[in-house]
Amino acid sequence: MTAKRVLWELRQSACSERAASAQAYLQAVPGGYGEGDRFLGCSVPDLRATAKKHSELPQEELQKLLDSQWHECRLTGLFIVVDQFQQAAKQRNPNRDAETREIVEFYLANLDAVNNWDLVDSSAPKILGVWLVENPTERGMLARLASSSVIWERRVAVLATFALIRNQEFTEVISLAEMLIDDEHDLIHKAVGWMLREVGNRDATELKSFLQKHAHHMPRTMLRYSIEKLSKEERSRWMAVSKQRTGSSPRA
């Protein structure tokens, strides 16, 4: 099994119209957040099917996929890394912790390949997030990632908390939400708002406590995402609080 074989298989399902659509959707256009990326035009189901066939691809070949100019190669590589992590995590042997750590370290060493929101969202919660559930002493890395000048590393930090939220642990996401409340990028506003909404789905009191402290100066996109599952009356009330903030600007 080789990266070259994976690329060959992906090319068999490539479609120029899909490639053009993906380029626009993921803003791989001049001035877009995905500027310079290239697309074959494969569907996500095709990528997942290829990843499943090559789930035992060795790390040196995975590296080639993650280094690829093609977006679909990188996403397929990440699907394989996720699968390998999940398989390692299921093991009940003395090597389990070492194997999962090795995969996480490989993932972190290749974050420059995780350079659009779909790549982040397909990998960060399932690899880094799940690993941090079992390794709480390592969670300091979330703040370091959230401090990065690279938007995708900041989004990795936020999305990794999804696994913690599912484990009823909210400390890290609340801390990151406060840390990133003045972030300039809409994709971070959306990610933080999404994770706060997930907190609210499990503990409405926790979400409302955060909103009580911060709704008046949250970016409106972040606020809208976070309150999406609340009642219409509650949503209106929180949006009204946001409109009243001092020095409100049209950044949302």
Coordinates of C-alpha atoms in Angstrom, one line a residue, residues 173-174 177 181 188-204 206-208 210-212 214-216 218-231 234-235 238-239 242:
V173 CA -14.0 25.1 26.4
I174 CA -15.1 27.9 28.7
A177 CA -14.1 30.8 24.7
I181 CA -13.8 36.1 22.4
I188 CA -13.3 31.0 15.1
H189 CA -16.5 32.8 16.1
K190 CA -18.5 29.9 14.6
A191 CA -16.3 27.2 16.2
V192 CA -16.5 28.7 19.7
G193 CA -20.3 29.3 19.3
W194 CA -20.8 25.8 18.2
M195 CA -18.9 24.3 21.2
L196 CA -20.8 26.6 23.6
R197 CA -24.1 25.4 22.0
E198 CA -22.9 21.8 22.7
V199 CA -22.2 22.8 26.3
G200 CA -25.8 24.2 26.5
N201 CA -27.2 21.0 25.1
R202 CA -25.8 19.2 28.1
D203 CA -25.9 21.9 30.8
A204 CA -28.1 24.9 30.0
E206 CA -23.4 26.5 32.3
L207 CA -24.1 28.1 29.0
K208 CA -26.3 30.8 30.5
F210 CA -21.2 32.2 30.3
L211 CA -23.7 34.3 28.4
Q212 CA -24.5 36.4 31.5
H214 CA -20.0 37.7 28.0
A215 CA -23.0 38.1 25.8
H216 CA -22.8 41.9 25.7
M218 CA -19.4 38.4 22.1
P219 CA -19.1 38.6 18.3
R220 CA -22.6 38.2 17.1
T221 CA -21.8 35.2 15.0
M222 CA -20.4 33.5 18.1
L223 CA -23.5 34.5 20.1
R224 CA -26.0 33.3 17.4
Y225 CA -24.3 29.9 17.1
S226 CA -24.2 29.4 20.9
I227 CA -27.9 30.2 21.5
E228 CA -29.3 28.3 18.5
K229 CA -31.0 25.6 20.5
L230 CA -32.6 28.0 23.1
S231 CA -36.2 29.0 22.8
E234 CA -34.4 33.4 25.0
R235 CA -32.6 33.9 21.7
W238 CA -29.7 37.4 24.4
M239 CA -29.4 39.1 20.9
S242 CA -25.6 42.0 22.4

